[in-house]
Structures are given as structure tokens and as C-alpha cells.
XYZ file of C-alpha atoms in Angstrom:
384
model
C 0.236 -0.048 -0.162
C 1.307 3.470 -0.984
C 2.224 6.249 1.225
C 0.771 9.573 1.777
C 3.899 10.983 0.263
C 3.648 9.020 -2.592
C 0.186 9.863 -3.603
C 0.615 13.328 -2.944
C 3.681 12.788 -5.142
C 1.919 11.818 -7.805
C -1.068 13.979 -7.445
C 1.919 17.125 -7.383
C 3.257 15.565 -10.413
C 0.025 15.857 -12.664
C -1.304 19.026 -11.785
C 2.251 20.709 -11.693
C 1.811 21.867 -7.977
C 4.453 24.361 -6.857
C 6.209 24.268 -3.796
C 3.666 25.994 -1.173
C 0.572 24.032 -2.961
C 2.388 20.677 -2.408
C 3.716 22.161 1.799
C -0.397 23.155 2.234
C -1.324 19.310 1.068
C 0.890 17.929 3.063
C -0.265 20.233 5.777
C -4.161 19.037 4.743
C -3.691 15.680 4.314
C -1.543 15.046 7.286
C -4.563 16.108 9.618
C -7.069 14.962 7.776
C -5.342 11.462 7.998
C -4.909 12.096 12.330
C -8.313 12.715 12.165
C -9.824 9.236 10.774
C -6.461 7.873 12.591
C -5.772 6.100 8.679
C -3.481 6.005 6.117
C -4.343 8.315 3.296
C -4.418 4.835 0.933
C -6.970 3.334 3.940
C -9.435 6.723 3.350
C -9.107 6.143 -1.150
C -9.709 2.441 -0.592
C -12.433 2.999 1.796
C -14.714 4.964 0.131
C -13.612 3.650 -3.475
C -15.236 0.319 -1.757
C -18.678 1.843 -0.630
C -19.117 3.192 -4.305
C -19.016 0.316 -5.800
C -21.388 -1.174 -3.590
C -24.011 1.654 -4.276
C -24.418 3.120 -1.020
C -26.288 5.892 -1.108
C -24.217 9.268 -0.540
C -26.374 10.586 2.397
C -25.106 7.290 4.105
C -21.768 6.704 3.179
C -18.715 6.785 5.838
C -16.585 9.240 3.532
C -19.496 11.905 4.035
C -18.858 11.927 7.655
C -15.942 12.155 7.877
C -15.460 15.047 5.453
C -18.799 16.664 7.669
C -16.175 15.940 11.364
C -13.173 17.326 9.420
C -15.045 20.409 8.496
C -16.863 20.800 12.251
C -13.268 20.262 14.024
C -11.581 22.992 11.848
C -14.797 25.324 11.976
C -14.156 24.732 16.161
C -10.256 25.487 15.576
C -9.021 27.773 13.159
C -10.873 30.710 11.010
C -11.999 30.924 7.968
C -9.082 30.899 5.106
C -7.227 28.194 7.797
C -10.860 26.034 7.280
C -11.127 26.419 3.557
C -7.234 25.957 2.588
C -7.156 23.271 4.724
C -10.400 21.503 4.139
C -10.162 21.880 -0.147
C -6.860 19.922 -0.565
C -9.025 17.144 0.678
C -11.473 17.275 -1.486
C -9.096 17.632 -4.560
C -7.478 14.150 -3.850
C -10.497 12.347 -3.658
C -11.970 14.036 -6.366
C -8.637 13.439 -8.587
C -9.742 9.476 -7.475
C -12.890 10.196 -9.543
C -14.670 9.283 -5.927
C -17.896 10.651 -6.060
C -18.516 13.762 -3.758
C -22.149 15.301 -3.591
C -22.642 18.691 -2.460
C -22.558 19.172 1.611
C -24.490 21.234 3.483
C -24.014 24.732 3.229
C -22.623 26.830 6.172
C -23.499 30.279 6.905
C -19.671 32.025 6.872
C -21.331 33.860 10.398
C -21.326 30.898 11.538
C -17.534 30.252 11.405
C -15.012 31.792 13.881
C -13.970 35.451 12.314
C -10.602 36.406 13.567
C -9.828 40.057 15.010
C -9.744 42.880 12.843
C -5.915 43.943 13.860
C -5.407 48.056 14.199
C -2.213 50.067 13.532
C -1.383 50.360 16.737
C -1.412 46.185 16.266
C 1.357 46.865 13.994
C 5.225 46.945 14.883
C 6.059 49.977 15.293
C 10.102 51.581 14.129
C 10.967 51.329 17.790
C 10.461 47.540 17.633
C 11.747 46.439 14.670
C 14.954 48.640 15.677
C 14.933 46.309 18.643
C 14.162 42.669 16.728
C 17.293 43.822 14.652
C 19.243 44.117 17.830
C 18.191 40.841 19.162
C 18.539 38.586 15.934
C 21.125 37.276 13.811
C 22.244 38.206 11.328
C 20.304 36.715 8.603
C 17.221 37.653 10.229
C 18.408 41.539 10.469
C 18.776 40.601 6.444
C 15.184 39.688 6.158
C 13.640 41.977 8.092
C 14.691 45.205 6.910
C 14.662 43.625 2.824
C 10.636 43.332 4.335
C 9.438 45.793 5.913
C 11.217 48.597 2.991
C 10.682 46.566 0.260
C 6.838 44.728 1.028
C 7.378 41.263 0.102
C 5.886 38.922 1.455
C 7.508 35.818 2.703
C 7.125 33.166 -0.365
C 8.540 35.835 -3.009
C 11.450 36.637 -0.418
C 12.372 33.231 0.120
C 12.353 32.797 -3.952
C 15.332 35.595 -4.310
C 18.552 34.385 -5.933
C 21.795 36.311 -5.683
C 20.956 36.971 -9.224
C 17.780 38.657 -8.481
C 19.811 40.842 -6.145
C 22.424 41.552 -8.913
C 20.028 41.998 -11.856
C 18.031 44.960 -9.305
C 21.830 46.616 -8.067
C 22.925 46.655 -11.778
C 22.450 50.284 -12.090
C 25.119 50.813 -9.408
C 28.170 47.925 -10.898
C 29.230 46.941 -13.653
C 30.086 43.360 -13.036
C 28.964 39.453 -12.634
C 31.478 38.691 -9.731
C 29.484 38.443 -6.235
C 32.033 39.441 -4.150
C 32.944 42.490 -6.467
C 29.699 43.525 -6.740
C 29.412 43.776 -2.623
C 32.594 45.652 -2.323
C 31.154 48.125 -5.019
C 27.210 48.597 -2.940
C 29.591 48.891 -0.105
C 31.123 51.670 -1.099
C 27.890 53.558 -2.497
C 25.659 55.543 -0.260
C 22.560 54.602 -0.426
C 21.901 52.667 -2.595
C 18.195 51.562 -3.403
C 17.414 48.421 -5.700
C 15.296 47.517 -7.840
C 14.042 44.552 -8.121
C 11.194 43.081 -10.501
C 9.720 39.807 -8.431
C 6.576 37.912 -9.352
C 4.013 37.163 -6.480
C 3.317 33.934 -6.100
C -0.226 35.058 -5.430
C -0.807 36.277 -8.639
C 1.586 35.256 -11.035
C 1.968 38.508 -11.793
C 5.457 40.764 -11.915
C 5.660 43.991 -9.931
C 8.842 46.509 -9.112
C 9.575 47.419 -5.617
C 12.977 48.464 -3.982
C 14.633 48.293 -0.880
C 16.089 50.263 1.755
C 20.178 51.418 1.862
C 20.248 49.823 5.292
C 18.663 46.968 4.070
C 21.084 46.938 1.320
C 24.105 46.928 3.817
C 22.644 43.951 5.684
C 21.979 42.002 2.771
C 25.771 42.670 2.008
C 26.743 41.329 4.747
C 24.760 38.640 5.051
C 26.135 36.961 1.847
C 29.434 37.898 2.853
C 29.191 35.448 5.880
C 28.606 32.741 3.232
C 30.479 30.214 1.360
C 29.924 28.856 -2.123
C 28.246 31.541 -3.228
C 26.438 31.246 -6.728
C 23.883 33.557 -8.985
C 21.961 30.398 -8.275
C 22.166 30.534 -4.548
C 19.160 31.143 -2.372
C 19.772 35.209 -1.200
C 18.721 33.995 2.111
C 19.616 30.861 2.563
C 17.258 29.793 5.660
C 13.891 27.398 5.344
C 10.764 28.347 5.673
C 9.566 26.690 9.074
C 13.498 27.855 10.968
C 11.962 31.382 9.564
C 8.628 30.879 11.592
C 10.248 29.759 14.308
C 13.230 32.643 14.134
C 9.986 35.459 14.523
C 8.626 33.517 16.817
C 11.189 33.421 19.026
C 12.229 37.760 18.218
C 8.447 38.403 19.194
C 8.037 36.037 22.301
C 11.666 37.091 23.606
C 9.943 41.111 23.313
C 7.320 40.251 24.804
C 5.147 41.417 22.406
C 2.038 39.106 22.622
C -0.606 38.892 20.384
C -2.780 40.510 17.308
C -6.293 38.698 17.487
C -5.212 34.873 17.648
C -1.325 36.055 16.205
C 2.416 37.083 16.881
C 2.477 40.716 16.443
C 5.736 39.874 14.938
C 5.820 37.981 12.158
C 6.483 38.145 8.680
C 2.626 39.292 6.922
C 3.163 41.919 10.212
C 5.919 43.746 8.323
C 3.788 44.312 5.050
C 1.287 45.328 7.212
C 3.854 48.413 8.283
C 5.725 49.229 4.963
C 1.797 49.447 3.403
C 0.430 51.248 6.377
C 4.070 53.156 6.300
C 3.833 54.526 3.227
C -0.168 54.947 2.854
C 0.632 57.666 6.223
C 3.130 59.484 4.657
C 1.330 60.508 1.980
C 2.447 57.650 -0.774
C -1.243 57.124 -3.062
C -2.992 53.518 -2.287
C -2.289 53.216 -6.108
C 1.189 53.797 -6.163
C 1.281 51.336 -2.178
C -0.583 48.674 -3.887
C 1.731 48.933 -7.348
C 4.772 48.362 -4.650
C 3.109 45.591 -3.212
C 1.932 44.019 -6.050
C -1.124 43.851 -5.880
C -3.774 43.333 -8.549
C -5.392 45.895 -10.545
C -8.470 45.014 -12.453
C -8.351 43.638 -15.832
C -8.704 46.778 -17.961
C -6.353 48.989 -15.732
C -3.730 46.597 -16.225
C -3.981 46.545 -20.135
C -4.599 50.373 -19.721
C -2.314 52.633 -16.831
C 1.052 51.030 -16.818
C 3.266 52.223 -14.061
C 6.147 53.981 -14.587
C 9.376 52.255 -12.707
C 11.338 55.781 -12.753
C 8.502 57.597 -11.227
C 7.906 55.102 -9.205
C 10.900 54.861 -7.626
C 11.587 58.652 -6.956
C 8.224 58.603 -5.336
C 9.724 55.648 -3.232
C 12.969 57.580 -2.295
C 10.659 60.805 -1.082
C 9.032 58.141 1.242
C 12.266 56.168 2.530
C 12.719 58.128 5.564
C 9.333 56.881 6.975
C 10.643 53.074 6.097
C 14.330 53.653 7.249
C 14.762 52.026 10.732
C 17.926 53.448 11.563
C 17.844 56.703 13.382
C 20.764 57.528 11.225
C 19.440 55.845 7.682
C 16.285 58.281 8.577
C 18.522 61.628 8.120
C 20.122 60.832 5.236
C 18.788 62.043 1.327
C 18.934 59.619 -1.069
C 20.118 59.678 -4.613
C 19.501 57.809 -8.204
C 22.234 56.381 -9.719
C 21.179 59.337 -12.502
C 21.025 62.378 -10.015
C 24.825 60.990 -8.823
C 26.242 61.519 -12.517
C 24.915 64.927 -13.222
C 26.319 65.712 -9.773
C 29.729 65.080 -10.316
C 29.478 66.380 -14.185
C 28.463 69.555 -12.380
C 31.382 69.479 -9.853
C 33.665 68.480 -12.883
C 32.866 71.498 -14.727
C 32.803 73.531 -11.998
C 36.293 72.724 -11.152
C 37.497 72.874 -14.613
C 36.090 76.580 -14.713
C 38.198 77.385 -11.153
C 41.139 75.687 -13.100
C 40.350 78.418 -16.350
C 39.842 81.497 -13.648
C 43.375 80.926 -12.389
C 44.803 80.591 -15.895
C 43.556 83.526 -16.760
C 44.306 85.016 -13.613
C 47.457 84.049 -14.165
C 47.477 85.754 -17.218
C 46.091 89.274 -16.159
C 48.462 88.720 -13.790
C 51.495 88.274 -16.016
C 50.574 91.230 -18.794
C 50.349 93.468 -15.954
C 53.965 92.678 -14.646
C 54.705 93.250 -18.510
C 53.115 96.507 -18.625
C 54.704 97.959 -15.163
C 57.676 96.822 -16.918
C 58.084 98.965 -20.159
C 56.889 102.020 -17.451
C 60.114 101.561 -15.875
C 61.413 100.870 -19.440
C 60.174 104.774 -20.410
C 60.706 105.954 -17.383
C 64.298 105.644 -17.376
C 64.724 106.293 -21.252
C 63.127 110.034 -20.830
C 65.257 110.597 -17.478
C 68.598 109.282 -19.844
C 67.231 111.358 -22.370
C 67.569 114.577 -20.304
C 70.855 114.025 -18.785
């Protein structure tokens, strides 16, 4: 008899499930099997036998098992979790062509509803400062990146070193990882441009991160060995990342917001959105930076200019910057720095020309003075 993993792997292969979906299915099926004290293969075999025996749906064990599982989920979880956990079980049965009739509908009001998260529940800058002071260099880089970019956990963990190299390409001209880090560490106020695939919508969007996040990322990369462009930008497993957020939340004594810890990855995404919006950025621009979908018409006809979006992000960057020192900086784009350097070079050339002209004038004055002295001496000689 096949194991749960073997059965799920077959389904994942046929349906081409992503890793996140595979993780959800594994979690869901494990709960379902534990509740029924049977393996997935045994549950499927049971359902097939009853169907072959012609037992009416209302009398089948499968219906009772599904209703019991849904009731268990409703008693212990919120609506979204109930839906996300229950659906994979139905999909598995339907994959094996097992007949499932409609189950009795349940009013959404019957589900546990989470307490709404308010602005005061969000971690503020002081909390984030304390968090980065007590965590590892890897977590520091992740926290500063997520809070300044608004990236969700999955997008953050999917980033590669190559993504980072491409995001910072306007500041360097190298394909060597160590050379890139060296160049970036010698430039103030680097603001990378990330082109990211949002897993939830399967659409690309553009976002940026803060210079302090860049510094932390570089420090994190320098601590690692055998880096390649294909390496994860943040070498950490999702489960371990969750554990680290729990550890930080507990060490800071932050407690919960509703049924969830106050300090978790999704709250950093909320911090990013709320901070930018309260600092005066339009809701549309905030949504652009977070990769939230527009309606289909807007997506076709209205496209955000990445250069304009970056300049607006830079204007609001002090609001997102966690370090008190970084809050006071003025971030300049590479184009602005190039123009500024050109102006400085021109100013220096003008000064050189002015000095040259002054020297020429001085020489001319000396020559004129000598000529006058010569004429006076000649005139005196004539009088003698």
C-alpha cells in the first residue's frame, strides 16, 4: 500500500503544483489522516468500496468523515484556514474519481472570525529596531528587506543572488558576486530595483528596498560560502524563518494581535503599506509596490512608470528607514549622482580656467609695469 507522500507526489506531478501548494496539501492530508486514524491509501480504498457497493451518498462513511473534519476545522481555525485545509482533501478524492455530492452549506457567520488588526497592533520602528538588535545577521537582513520592500514571505525566500545582482545593476558593472558586494559597500544610499513574481497572482511587479537593507544583505552574503548566482539570497528554510519570528516576538514580549503574534512576516508587509500610505503615498502606488492586482482593464491600459515610482519611493524612504541615522539621509539616484559629478567636474574646470586667466592677467600687468619703468628710465637718460 502506497504512503501518503507517494500518493501526494503523484497528484503534485500531474497538477504541476508549486512548493507552497505541496506544503499546504501535506499539512491538510496529515491532519485529515490523524483525525481519522487511517492512512490516505486506506481512506481512498474505503471510499471506493462503498461507491462500488452502491451505498447512497447520505449513508456513506466518506460524507461523515468530511463533515466531521470540517467541523473540527471550524472549531479550531478561522474561515480562511478552514477553506485552505479542507479543499485539498476534496481535491485528492476527486483526483481518484471518487464521487462527492454537495455538502450542507454553512453560513460564514458560523465560522470563527479573527479580531480585526488595527494600526496600533502593527510593529513600529522602535519594535523593529529592537528586533534587528537581538537577531542573527540573516534575520536582520530579512527583516530590513521585508519592512522596506513590502515583499511577502514566499517572494522573499524565492529571491536568488542573481535577482539581487540584477536589482543593483545600475550601481555596478560586474557579474562577480564579491566584486558586486565590494562596489555596493563603497556607495552610499543604494536603492535596488527588484522585478518580482507575486506567487499569489502569478504576475510580475516592481519594488525597492532601503540602503540599510542593502548593507545588511551584503553582510549576510559575506558570511556565506560557495555562493553562486542561483543560490538563495536568504539561505533559510520557511519553517525555521517562522520559528525565528516566534522567538523574536517572545523575547520582546509583544504578545498577540488577535490570534496571531504581533511580530511575524505578514505584519512587516502591513507595516510597509501602512507607513507609506500614512506618509502621503497614494493607495494605488502602495498597491503597485506590493504587487497587488489591478482590475483587468487597468492592467491593460494603465502601466506604472518604474522610474517615477522609484523617485516617489525614495521621497518616502525616510518613513521606512529603521536606523535613526539612516532616517536623516538624502537618497540620490545613480542618474542624479552622475549629473552631480558632471557639475562638480565642470565647476573644477571653471576654477582652473579662472586661475589661468588670473595668471595671464597678472603676467600682462607685470609686463606693462616693466614697459612703463623702461620708458621712464629712457626719458631720464635723454634729459642728462
